[in-house]
PDB file of C-alpha atoms and ligand atoms in Angstrom:
ATOM      1  CA  UNK A  22      33.389 -55.042  64.087  1.00 44.00           C
ATOM      2  CA  UNK A  23      32.173 -54.711  67.659  1.00 44.00           C
ATOM      3  CA  UNK A  24      28.579 -54.371  68.779  1.00 46.00           C
ATOM      4  CA  UNK A  25      27.878 -51.047  70.521  1.00 44.00           C
ATOM      5  CA  UNK A  26      28.233 -51.314  74.305  1.00 50.00           C
ATOM      6  CA  UNK A  27      25.112 -50.608  76.357  1.00 47.00           C
ATOM      7  CA  UNK A  28      24.550 -46.809  76.547  1.00 44.00           C
ATOM      8  CA  UNK A  29      27.252 -46.116  74.046  1.00 50.00           C
ATOM      9  CA  UNK A  30      26.663 -42.741  72.300  1.00 49.00           C
ATOM     10  CA  UNK A  31      25.390 -44.536  69.181  1.00 48.00           C
ATOM     11  CA  UNK A  32      22.832 -46.518  71.138  1.00 44.00           C
ATOM     12  CA  UNK A  33      21.633 -43.426  73.070  1.00 45.00           C
ATOM     13  CA  UNK A  34      21.142 -41.476  69.824  1.00 45.00           C
ATOM     14  CA  UNK A  35      19.229 -44.397  68.294  1.00 44.00           C
ATOM     15  CA  UNK A  36      17.078 -44.645  71.412  1.00 44.00           C
ATOM     16  CA  UNK A  37      16.295 -40.900  71.352  1.00 44.00           C
ATOM     17  CA  UNK A  38      15.387 -41.014  67.667  1.00 44.00           C
ATOM     18  CA  UNK A  39      13.106 -43.939  68.384  1.00 47.00           C
ATOM     19  CA  UNK A  40      11.373 -42.216  71.330  1.00 45.00           C
ATOM     20  CA  UNK A  41      10.983 -38.891  69.505  1.00 45.00           C
ATOM     21  CA  UNK A  42       9.737 -40.629  66.396  1.00 46.00           C
ATOM     22  CA  UNK A  43       7.088 -42.479  68.370  1.00 45.00           C
ATOM     23  CA  UNK A  44       6.014 -39.271  70.137  1.00 44.00           C
ATOM     24  CA  UNK A  45       5.693 -37.397  66.843  1.00 46.00           C
ATOM     25  CA  UNK A  46       3.747 -40.215  65.229  1.00 47.00           C
ATOM     26  CA  UNK A  47       1.391 -40.134  68.199  1.00 50.00           C
ATOM     27  CA  UNK A  48       0.474 -36.459  67.731  1.00 58.00           C
ATOM     28  CA  UNK A  49       0.688 -36.112  63.943  1.00 68.00           C
ATOM     29  CA  UNK A  50      -2.588 -36.235  62.014  1.00 71.00           C
ATOM     30  CA  UNK A  51      -3.326 -39.514  60.292  1.00 82.00           C
ATOM     31  CA  UNK A  52      -2.530 -39.519  56.564  1.00 91.00           C
ATOM     32  CA  UNK A  53      -5.465 -39.810  54.178  1.00 96.00           C
ATOM     33  CA  UNK A  54      -5.599 -43.429  52.965  1.00 97.00           C
ATOM     34  CA  UNK A  55      -5.915 -44.032  49.219  1.00 97.00           C
ATOM     35  CA  UNK A  56      -8.388 -46.290  47.482  1.00 98.00           C
ATOM     36  CA  UNK A  57      -6.558 -47.020  44.213  1.00 98.00           C
ATOM     37  CA  UNK A  58      -8.882 -48.105  41.402  1.00 98.00           C
ATOM     38  CA  UNK A  59      -7.891 -49.208  37.907  1.00 98.00           C
ATOM     39  CA  UNK A  60     -10.495 -48.777  35.194  1.00 98.00           C
ATOM     40  CA  UNK A  61     -10.261 -51.002  32.101  1.00 98.00           C
ATOM     41  CA  UNK A  62     -12.619 -51.682  29.162  1.00 97.00           C
ATOM     42  CA  UNK A  63     -14.881 -52.864  30.919  1.00 97.00           C
ATOM     43  CA  UNK A  64     -13.985 -53.733  34.476  1.00 98.00           C
ATOM     44  CA  UNK A  65     -12.628 -52.236  37.685  1.00 98.00           C
ATOM     45  CA  UNK A  66      -9.711 -53.504  39.749  1.00 98.00           C
ATOM     46  CA  UNK A  67      -9.842 -52.366  43.378  1.00 98.00           C
ATOM     47  CA  UNK A  68      -9.132 -53.754  46.869  1.00 98.00           C
ATOM     48  CA  UNK A  69     -11.505 -56.422  48.215  1.00 96.00           C
ATOM     49  CA  UNK A  70     -12.378 -54.189  51.174  1.00 98.00           C
ATOM     50  CA  UNK A  71     -11.309 -50.871  52.760  1.00 98.00           C
ATOM     51  CA  UNK A  72     -11.870 -49.121  56.096  1.00 97.00           C
ATOM     52  CA  UNK A  73     -14.307 -46.177  56.141  1.00 98.00           C
ATOM     53  CA  UNK A  74     -13.572 -42.529  56.881  1.00 97.00           C
ATOM     54  CA  UNK A  75     -11.956 -39.804  54.799  1.00 98.00           C
ATOM     55  CA  UNK A  76     -10.432 -41.536  51.759  1.00 98.00           C
ATOM     56  CA  UNK A  77      -8.618 -40.418  48.605  1.00 98.00           C
ATOM     57  CA  UNK A  78     -10.324 -42.264  45.760  1.00 98.00           C
ATOM     58  CA  UNK A  79      -7.987 -42.428  42.775  1.00 98.00           C
ATOM     59  CA  UNK A  80      -8.720 -43.897  39.368  1.00 98.00           C
ATOM     60  CA  UNK A  81      -6.222 -44.751  36.662  1.00 98.00           C
ATOM     61  CA  UNK A  82      -7.769 -45.290  33.253  1.00 98.00           C
ATOM     62  CA  UNK A  83      -5.942 -48.208  31.619  1.00 98.00           C
ATOM     63  CA  UNK A  84      -8.642 -48.671  28.992  1.00 98.00           C
ATOM     64  CA  UNK A  85      -9.250 -47.058  25.599  1.00 97.00           C
ATOM     65  CA  UNK A  86     -12.587 -45.393  26.409  1.00 97.00           C
ATOM     66  CA  UNK A  87     -13.312 -42.607  28.932  1.00 97.00           C
ATOM     67  CA  UNK A  88     -14.095 -43.859  32.447  1.00 98.00           C
ATOM     68  CA  UNK A  89     -14.946 -42.566  35.894  1.00 98.00           C
ATOM     69  CA  UNK A  90     -15.298 -44.238  39.281  1.00 98.00           C
ATOM     70  CA  UNK A  91     -18.545 -43.404  41.066  1.00 98.00           C
ATOM     71  CA  UNK A  92     -18.936 -44.822  44.582  1.00 98.00           C
ATOM     72  CA  UNK A  93     -22.480 -45.854  45.470  1.00 98.00           C
ATOM     73  CA  UNK A  94     -23.430 -47.330  48.863  1.00 98.00           C
ATOM     74  CA  UNK A  95     -26.289 -49.804  48.721  1.00 98.00           C
ATOM     75  CA  UNK A  96     -29.180 -48.596  50.880  1.00 98.00           C
ATOM     76  CA  UNK A  97     -30.193 -50.743  53.859  1.00 96.00           C
ATOM     77  CA  UNK A  98     -31.634 -54.075  52.746  1.00 95.00           C
ATOM     78  CA  UNK A  99     -30.548 -53.726  49.095  1.00 97.00           C
ATOM     79  CA  UNK A 100     -28.388 -56.551  47.709  1.00 96.00           C
ATOM     80  CA  UNK A 101     -25.900 -56.511  44.846  1.00 94.00           C
ATOM     81  CA  UNK A 102     -28.121 -59.007  42.980  1.00 95.00           C
ATOM     82  CA  UNK A 103     -31.132 -56.734  43.420  1.00 97.00           C
ATOM     83  CA  UNK A 104     -29.095 -53.801  42.060  1.00 97.00           C
ATOM     84  CA  UNK A 105     -28.071 -55.812  38.994  1.00 95.00           C
ATOM     85  CA  UNK A 106     -31.615 -57.056  38.364  1.00 96.00           C
ATOM     86  CA  UNK A 107     -32.997 -53.515  38.649  1.00 96.00           C
ATOM     87  CA  UNK A 108     -30.319 -52.213  36.288  1.00 93.00           C
ATOM     88  CA  UNK A 109     -32.017 -54.179  33.475  1.00 92.00           C
ATOM     89  CA  UNK A 110     -34.843 -51.591  33.687  1.00 91.00           C
ATOM     90  CA  UNK A 111     -32.370 -48.773  32.984  1.00 86.00           C
ATOM     91  CA  UNK A 112     -29.857 -46.620  34.817  1.00 85.00           C
ATOM     92  CA  UNK A 113     -32.432 -44.333  36.435  1.00 84.00           C
ATOM     93  CA  UNK A 114     -34.129 -47.341  38.045  1.00 90.00           C
ATOM     94  CA  UNK A 115     -31.124 -48.034  40.310  1.00 94.00           C
ATOM     95  CA  UNK A 116     -30.892 -44.474  41.687  1.00 93.00           C
ATOM     96  CA  UNK A 117     -33.406 -45.103  44.528  1.00 94.00           C
ATOM     97  CA  UNK A 118     -31.382 -48.168  45.645  1.00 97.00           C
ATOM     98  CA  UNK A 119     -28.137 -46.362  46.472  1.00 98.00           C
ATOM     99  CA  UNK A 120     -26.553 -43.417  48.248  1.00 98.00           C
ATOM    100  CA  UNK A 121     -23.982 -41.713  46.017  1.00 98.00           C
ATOM    101  CA  UNK A 122     -20.762 -41.154  47.982  1.00 98.00           C
ATOM    102  CA  UNK A 123     -18.434 -39.284  45.587  1.00 98.00           C
ATOM    103  CA  UNK A 124     -15.516 -40.840  43.723  1.00 98.00           C
ATOM    104  CA  UNK A 125     -12.945 -40.024  41.053  1.00 98.00           C
ATOM    105  CA  UNK A 126     -14.053 -37.948  38.070  1.00 98.00           C
ATOM    106  CA  UNK A 127     -13.865 -38.908  34.424  1.00 97.00           C
ATOM    107  CA  UNK A 128     -10.593 -39.246  32.528  1.00 98.00           C
ATOM    108  CA  UNK A 129      -9.652 -40.227  28.970  1.00 97.00           C
ATOM    109  CA  UNK A 130      -7.413 -43.232  28.239  1.00 97.00           C
ATOM    110  CA  UNK A 131      -4.165 -43.056  30.220  1.00 98.00           C
ATOM    111  CA  UNK A 132      -5.431 -40.382  32.616  1.00 98.00           C
ATOM    112  CA  UNK A 133      -5.572 -40.434  36.403  1.00 98.00           C
ATOM    113  CA  UNK A 134      -8.041 -38.545  38.585  1.00 98.00           C
ATOM    114  CA  UNK A 135      -8.783 -38.368  42.289  1.00 98.00           C
ATOM    115  CA  UNK A 136     -11.347 -37.122  44.734  1.00 98.00           C
ATOM    116  CA  UNK A 137     -11.868 -37.406  48.465  1.00 98.00           C
ATOM    117  CA  UNK A 138     -14.917 -38.480  50.421  1.00 98.00           C
ATOM    118  CA  UNK A 139     -15.737 -39.342  54.024  1.00 98.00           C
ATOM    119  CA  UNK A 140     -17.105 -42.861  53.614  1.00 98.00           C
ATOM    120  CA  UNK A 141     -19.571 -44.390  56.094  1.00 97.00           C
ATOM    121  CA  UNK A 142     -19.319 -48.166  56.440  1.00 97.00           C
ATOM    122  CA  UNK A 143     -21.514 -50.301  54.213  1.00 97.00           C
ATOM    123  CA  UNK A 144     -21.679 -52.345  51.031  1.00 98.00           C
ATOM    124  CA  UNK A 145     -20.439 -50.181  48.153  1.00 98.00           C
ATOM    125  CA  UNK A 146     -20.313 -50.518  44.405  1.00 98.00           C
ATOM    126  CA  UNK A 147     -17.751 -48.832  42.165  1.00 98.00           C
ATOM    127  CA  UNK A 148     -19.639 -47.845  39.014  1.00 98.00           C
ATOM    128  CA  UNK A 149     -18.963 -46.299  35.607  1.00 97.00           C
ATOM    129  CA  UNK A 150     -22.044 -44.735  34.012  1.00 94.00           C
ATOM    130  CA  UNK A 151     -20.264 -43.529  30.851  1.00 94.00           C
ATOM    131  CA  UNK A 152     -21.769 -44.898  27.637  1.00 92.00           C
ATOM    132  CA  UNK A 153     -19.833 -46.639  24.877  1.00 92.00           C
ATOM    133  CA  UNK A 154     -20.296 -45.359  21.311  1.00 89.00           C
ATOM    134  CA  UNK A 155     -23.119 -47.924  20.966  1.00 89.00           C
ATOM    135  CA  UNK A 156     -24.959 -46.176  23.820  1.00 87.00           C
ATOM    136  CA  UNK A 157     -24.557 -48.998  26.366  1.00 92.00           C
ATOM    137  CA  UNK A 158     -23.498 -47.707  29.802  1.00 93.00           C
ATOM    138  CA  UNK A 159     -20.219 -49.209  31.002  1.00 97.00           C
ATOM    139  CA  UNK A 160     -21.768 -50.556  34.213  1.00 95.00           C
ATOM    140  CA  UNK A 161     -23.975 -52.762  32.038  1.00 94.00           C
ATOM    141  CA  UNK A 162     -20.807 -54.015  30.286  1.00 96.00           C
ATOM    142  CA  UNK A 163     -19.197 -55.073  33.566  1.00 96.00           C
ATOM    143  CA  UNK A 164     -17.977 -51.914  35.294  1.00 97.00           C
ATOM    144  CA  UNK A 165     -19.570 -52.829  38.629  1.00 97.00           C
ATOM    145  CA  UNK A 166     -17.143 -53.711  41.432  1.00 97.00           C
ATOM    146  CA  UNK A 167     -18.333 -54.755  44.879  1.00 97.00           C
ATOM    147  CA  UNK A 168     -16.484 -52.916  47.670  1.00 98.00           C
ATOM    148  CA  UNK A 169     -17.303 -53.601  51.337  1.00 98.00           C
ATOM    149  CA  UNK A 170     -16.324 -50.614  53.526  1.00 98.00           C
ATOM    150  CA  UNK A 171     -15.683 -51.427  57.187  1.00 98.00           C
ATOM    151  CA  UNK A 172     -15.911 -49.150  60.244  1.00 97.00           C
ATOM    152  CA  UNK A 173     -13.981 -45.869  60.338  1.00 95.00           C
ATOM    153  CA  UNK A 174     -10.677 -45.982  62.239  1.00 93.00           C
ATOM    154  CA  UNK A 175     -10.642 -44.201  65.603  1.00 91.00           C
ATOM    155  CA  UNK A 176      -8.252 -41.527  64.378  1.00 91.00           C
ATOM    156  CA  UNK A 177      -9.622 -39.385  61.545  1.00 91.00           C
ATOM    157  CA  UNK A 178      -7.292 -37.851  58.917  1.00 94.00           C
ATOM    158  CA  UNK A 179      -7.196 -34.060  58.603  1.00 93.00           C
ATOM    159  CA  UNK A 180      -9.334 -32.804  55.702  1.00 93.00           C
ATOM    160  CA  UNK A 181      -7.404 -31.119  52.870  1.00 94.00           C
ATOM    161  CA  UNK A 182      -7.201 -27.359  52.338  1.00 94.00           C
ATOM    162  CA  UNK A 183      -9.787 -26.540  49.715  1.00 96.00           C
ATOM    163  CA  UNK A 184     -11.946 -23.774  48.307  1.00 96.00           C
ATOM    164  CA  UNK A 185     -15.667 -24.460  48.537  1.00 98.00           C
ATOM    165  CA  UNK A 186     -18.053 -24.617  45.605  1.00 98.00           C
ATOM    166  CA  UNK A 187     -21.771 -24.879  46.366  1.00 98.00           C
ATOM    167  CA  UNK A 188     -23.808 -27.220  44.149  1.00 97.00           C
ATOM    168  CA  UNK A 189     -27.438 -26.102  43.908  1.00 96.00           C
ATOM    169  CA  UNK A 190     -30.594 -26.911  41.924  1.00 93.00           C
ATOM    170  CA  UNK A 191     -29.289 -25.947  39.326  1.00 92.00           C
ATOM    171  CA  UNK A 192     -26.124 -23.871  39.536  1.00 95.00           C
ATOM    172  CA  UNK A 193     -22.561 -23.714  40.879  1.00 97.00           C
ATOM    173  CA  UNK A 194     -21.609 -20.935  43.308  1.00 97.00           C
ATOM    174  CA  UNK A 195     -18.023 -20.125  44.232  1.00 97.00           C
ATOM    175  CA  UNK A 196     -16.197 -21.088  41.024  1.00 97.00           C
ATOM    176  CA  UNK A 197     -13.241 -18.751  40.381  1.00 96.00           C
ATOM    177  CA  UNK A 198     -12.787 -17.153  36.951  1.00 95.00           C
ATOM    178  CA  UNK A 199      -9.352 -18.770  36.742  1.00 96.00           C
ATOM    179  CA  UNK A 200      -7.189 -21.319  38.557  1.00 95.00           C
ATOM    180  CA  UNK A 201      -3.580 -22.332  38.555  1.00 85.00           C
ATOM    181  CA  UNK A 202      -0.937 -22.883  37.690  1.00 79.00           C
ATOM    182  CA  UNK A 203      -0.524 -26.137  39.602  1.00 83.00           C
ATOM    183  CA  UNK A 204      -2.887 -28.439  41.389  1.00 94.00           C
ATOM    184  CA  UNK A 205      -5.863 -27.370  43.482  1.00 96.00           C
ATOM    185  CA  UNK A 206      -8.600 -28.993  45.531  1.00 97.00           C
ATOM    186  CA  UNK A 207     -12.267 -28.028  45.610  1.00 98.00           C
ATOM    187  CA  UNK A 208     -14.790 -29.042  48.233  1.00 98.00           C
ATOM    188  CA  UNK A 209     -18.162 -29.504  46.580  1.00 98.00           C
ATOM    189  CA  UNK A 210     -21.091 -29.002  48.970  1.00 98.00           C
ATOM    190  CA  UNK A 211     -24.481 -30.154  47.699  1.00 98.00           C
ATOM    191  CA  UNK A 212     -26.920 -27.495  48.871  1.00 98.00           C
ATOM    192  CA  UNK A 213     -29.649 -28.622  46.495  1.00 95.00           C
ATOM    193  CA  UNK A 214     -32.400 -31.198  46.855  1.00 94.00           C
ATOM    194  CA  UNK A 215     -31.100 -33.480  44.104  1.00 93.00           C
ATOM    195  CA  UNK A 216     -27.933 -35.498  43.402  1.00 94.00           C
ATOM    196  CA  UNK A 217     -25.088 -33.355  42.039  1.00 96.00           C
ATOM    197  CA  UNK A 218     -21.438 -33.599  40.986  1.00 97.00           C
ATOM    198  CA  UNK A 219     -18.608 -31.190  40.126  1.00 97.00           C
ATOM    199  CA  UNK A 220     -16.888 -32.460  36.976  1.00 97.00           C
ATOM    200  CA  UNK A 221     -14.215 -30.582  35.010  1.00 97.00           C
ATOM    201  CA  UNK A 222     -13.956 -30.806  31.232  1.00 97.00           C
ATOM    202  CA  UNK A 223     -11.412 -29.205  28.905  1.00 97.00           C
ATOM    203  CA  UNK A 224     -13.085 -27.424  26.014  1.00 97.00           C
ATOM    204  CA  UNK A 225     -11.717 -28.775  22.713  1.00 96.00           C
ATOM    205  CA  UNK A 226      -9.686 -26.556  20.402  1.00 93.00           C
ATOM    206  CA  UNK A 227     -11.879 -24.767  17.885  1.00 92.00           C
ATOM    207  CA  UNK A 228     -14.897 -24.759  20.211  1.00 94.00           C
ATOM    208  CA  UNK A 229     -15.869 -21.984  22.614  1.00 95.00           C
ATOM    209  CA  UNK A 230     -17.127 -22.629  26.137  1.00 95.00           C
ATOM    210  CA  UNK A 231     -20.496 -21.192  25.104  1.00 95.00           C
ATOM    211  CA  UNK A 232     -20.706 -23.505  22.081  1.00 93.00           C
ATOM    212  CA  UNK A 233     -19.943 -26.473  24.332  1.00 94.00           C
ATOM    213  CA  UNK A 234     -22.714 -25.373  26.689  1.00 93.00           C
ATOM    214  CA  UNK A 235     -25.180 -25.449  23.799  1.00 91.00           C
ATOM    215  CA  UNK A 236     -23.963 -28.835  22.539  1.00 89.00           C
ATOM    216  CA  UNK A 237     -24.281 -30.412  25.997  1.00 89.00           C
ATOM    217  CA  UNK A 238     -27.656 -28.777  26.610  1.00 88.00           C
ATOM    218  CA  UNK A 239     -29.261 -30.740  23.778  1.00 82.00           C
ATOM    219  CA  UNK A 240     -31.408 -33.678  24.890  1.00 74.00           C
ATOM    220  CA  UNK A 241     -29.493 -37.002  24.819  1.00 66.00           C
ATOM    221  CA  UNK A 242     -29.928 -38.644  21.431  1.00 64.00           C
ATOM    222  CA  UNK A 243     -30.956 -42.272  21.153  1.00 54.00           C
ATOM    223  CA  UNK A 244     -28.072 -44.593  20.264  1.00 53.00           C
ATOM    224  CA  UNK A 245     -25.329 -42.670  22.012  1.00 55.00           C
ATOM    225  CA  UNK A 246     -23.217 -39.622  21.241  1.00 58.00           C
ATOM    226  CA  UNK A 247     -22.880 -38.267  17.685  1.00 64.00           C
ATOM    227  CA  UNK A 248     -19.905 -39.481  15.598  1.00 63.00           C
ATOM    228  CA  UNK A 249     -16.688 -37.463  15.366  1.00 69.00           C
ATOM    229  CA  UNK A 250     -14.274 -36.200  18.001  1.00 74.00           C
ATOM    230  CA  UNK A 251     -16.012 -35.083  21.210  1.00 81.00           C
ATOM    231  CA  UNK A 252     -15.999 -31.302  21.789  1.00 93.00           C
ATOM    232  CA  UNK A 253     -14.418 -31.747  25.231  1.00 96.00           C
ATOM    233  CA  UNK A 254     -12.077 -33.972  27.245  1.00 97.00           C
ATOM    234  CA  UNK A 255     -12.750 -35.129  30.789  1.00 97.00           C
ATOM    235  CA  UNK A 256     -10.412 -33.539  33.331  1.00 97.00           C
ATOM    236  CA  UNK A 257     -11.372 -35.187  36.633  1.00 97.00           C
ATOM    237  CA  UNK A 258     -13.592 -33.911  39.401  1.00 97.00           C
ATOM    238  CA  UNK A 259     -15.838 -34.805  42.277  1.00 97.00           C
ATOM    239  CA  UNK A 260     -18.329 -37.577  41.597  1.00 98.00           C
ATOM    240  CA  UNK A 261     -21.952 -37.323  42.633  1.00 97.00           C
ATOM    241  CA  UNK A 262     -23.143 -36.883  46.225  1.00 98.00           C
ATOM    242  CA  UNK A 263     -26.626 -36.702  47.729  1.00 97.00           C
ATOM    243  CA  UNK A 264     -28.487 -33.561  48.862  1.00 97.00           C
ATOM    244  CA  UNK A 265     -26.774 -32.155  51.954  1.00 97.00           C
ATOM    245  CA  UNK A 266     -23.566 -34.146  51.444  1.00 98.00           C
ATOM    246  CA  UNK A 267     -20.096 -33.007  50.383  1.00 98.00           C
ATOM    247  CA  UNK A 268     -16.886 -34.396  48.925  1.00 98.00           C
ATOM    248  CA  UNK A 269     -13.702 -33.150  47.248  1.00 98.00           C
ATOM    249  CA  UNK A 270     -12.246 -33.052  43.762  1.00 98.00           C
ATOM    250  CA  UNK A 271      -8.484 -32.846  43.180  1.00 97.00           C
ATOM    251  CA  UNK A 272      -7.429 -31.100  39.977  1.00 97.00           C
ATOM    252  CA  UNK A 273      -4.131 -30.820  38.135  1.00 95.00           C
ATOM    253  CA  UNK A 274      -4.894 -28.992  34.893  1.00 95.00           C
ATOM    254  CA  UNK A 275      -2.808 -27.705  32.012  1.00 94.00           C
ATOM    255  CA  UNK A 276      -3.482 -24.137  30.808  1.00 95.00           C
ATOM    256  CA  UNK A 277      -6.602 -23.828  28.698  1.00 95.00           C
ATOM    257  CA  UNK A 278     -10.343 -23.250  28.648  1.00 97.00           C
ATOM    258  CA  UNK A 279     -12.431 -25.476  30.950  1.00 97.00           C
ATOM    259  CA  UNK A 280     -15.891 -25.773  32.432  1.00 97.00           C
ATOM    260  CA  UNK A 281     -17.362 -27.336  35.549  1.00 97.00           C
ATOM    261  CA  UNK A 282     -20.556 -29.213  34.977  1.00 96.00           C
ATOM    262  CA  UNK A 283     -22.935 -31.810  36.351  1.00 94.00           C
ATOM    263  CA  UNK A 284     -23.757 -34.796  34.141  1.00 90.00           C
ATOM    264  CA  UNK A 285     -26.278 -36.426  36.480  1.00 89.00           C
ATOM    265  CA  UNK A 286     -29.513 -36.749  34.497  1.00 81.00           C
ATOM    266  CA  UNK A 287     -32.680 -35.300  35.964  1.00 77.00           C
ATOM    267  CA  UNK A 288     -34.518 -38.278  37.512  1.00 72.00           C
ATOM    268  CA  UNK A 289     -37.929 -37.124  36.259  1.00 75.00           C
ATOM    269  CA  UNK A 290     -37.250 -36.529  32.566  1.00 76.00           C
ATOM    270  CA  UNK A 291     -33.525 -37.011  31.867  1.00 74.00           C
ATOM    271  CA  UNK A 292     -32.927 -33.334  31.050  1.00 80.00           C
ATOM    272  CA  UNK A 293     -29.163 -32.646  31.080  1.00 78.00           C
ATOM    273  CA  UNK A 294     -28.238 -30.551  34.115  1.00 85.00           C
ATOM    274  CA  UNK A 295     -26.078 -28.404  31.852  1.00 87.00           C
ATOM    275  CA  UNK A 296     -29.275 -27.239  30.145  1.00 86.00           C
ATOM    276  CA  UNK A 297     -30.663 -26.254  33.549  1.00 88.00           C
ATOM    277  CA  UNK A 298     -27.643 -24.101  34.439  1.00 90.00           C
ATOM    278  CA  UNK A 299     -25.032 -26.450  35.945  1.00 94.00           C
ATOM    279  CA  UNK A 300     -22.256 -25.295  33.634  1.00 96.00           C
ATOM    280  CA  UNK A 301     -19.629 -22.723  34.655  1.00 97.00           C
ATOM    281  CA  UNK A 302     -16.649 -21.963  32.384  1.00 97.00           C
ATOM    282  CA  UNK A 303     -13.228 -21.172  33.890  1.00 97.00           C
ATOM    283  CA  UNK A 304      -9.670 -20.673  32.681  1.00 97.00           C
ATOM    284  CA  UNK A 305      -6.433 -22.329  33.779  1.00 96.00           C
ATOM    285  CA  UNK A 306      -3.500 -19.948  33.289  1.00 92.00           C
TER     286      UNK A 306
HETATM  287 CU1  LIG B  10     -16.323 -46.497  31.896  1.00 93.58          CU
END
């Protein structure tokens, strides 16, 4: 076994591959980095810190209950301790303390969802607002994870190809009658004055999309959801963003009847957004 002589054909080919590879890497768009989050009953596992910029936020539900991963950036001067103290007054009390920055939509046990968002630097929290059967929101049970986000890298990734859905007060515009087969990405643009999200749910067998609309339009009952199997299953989506902001939801849905909806409660009176019109059925073929 002899080493290749200088400028042997093998060495020249290796050198060319190396030079071309470097040149291509220099001009290719940066890949979208992934923030991988694991959601358990009742805690999040996530990196200690990430760089800002366009990020794929993925959540794998390793628990038994439904979970989502909402990113919330603490507003200037707000501390994690202050957020937790304020939370004792109820979920709605913490809304003025944060800027919602998207995230990964809800999934049942064993599911994985993802969304994309362009994250400014700051002190973030990963939150799950879903309630347990006893009515206690998961963030009160421990699903609060601190996540410092550092400055954006100089080179921005290319945004994904996506259809746009406008989120208004209170409607969705741009939802197709059907999607699929296969995966698709939607860019949700908040054109309203309030916080909105674009969440997909699969309508349960034996229930129509219109019946589900009526069920979800009822005012939230004290003590949590009614007993029995839920009339829908979470199917991912784009978590909440502020007025004027946008983010993406990545979907990979099996054929069936679905609806997009917004679960963010009205800050003034808690009226479900579904009741106000933020509910649009669609089919996956
Ligand atoms: Cu949860």
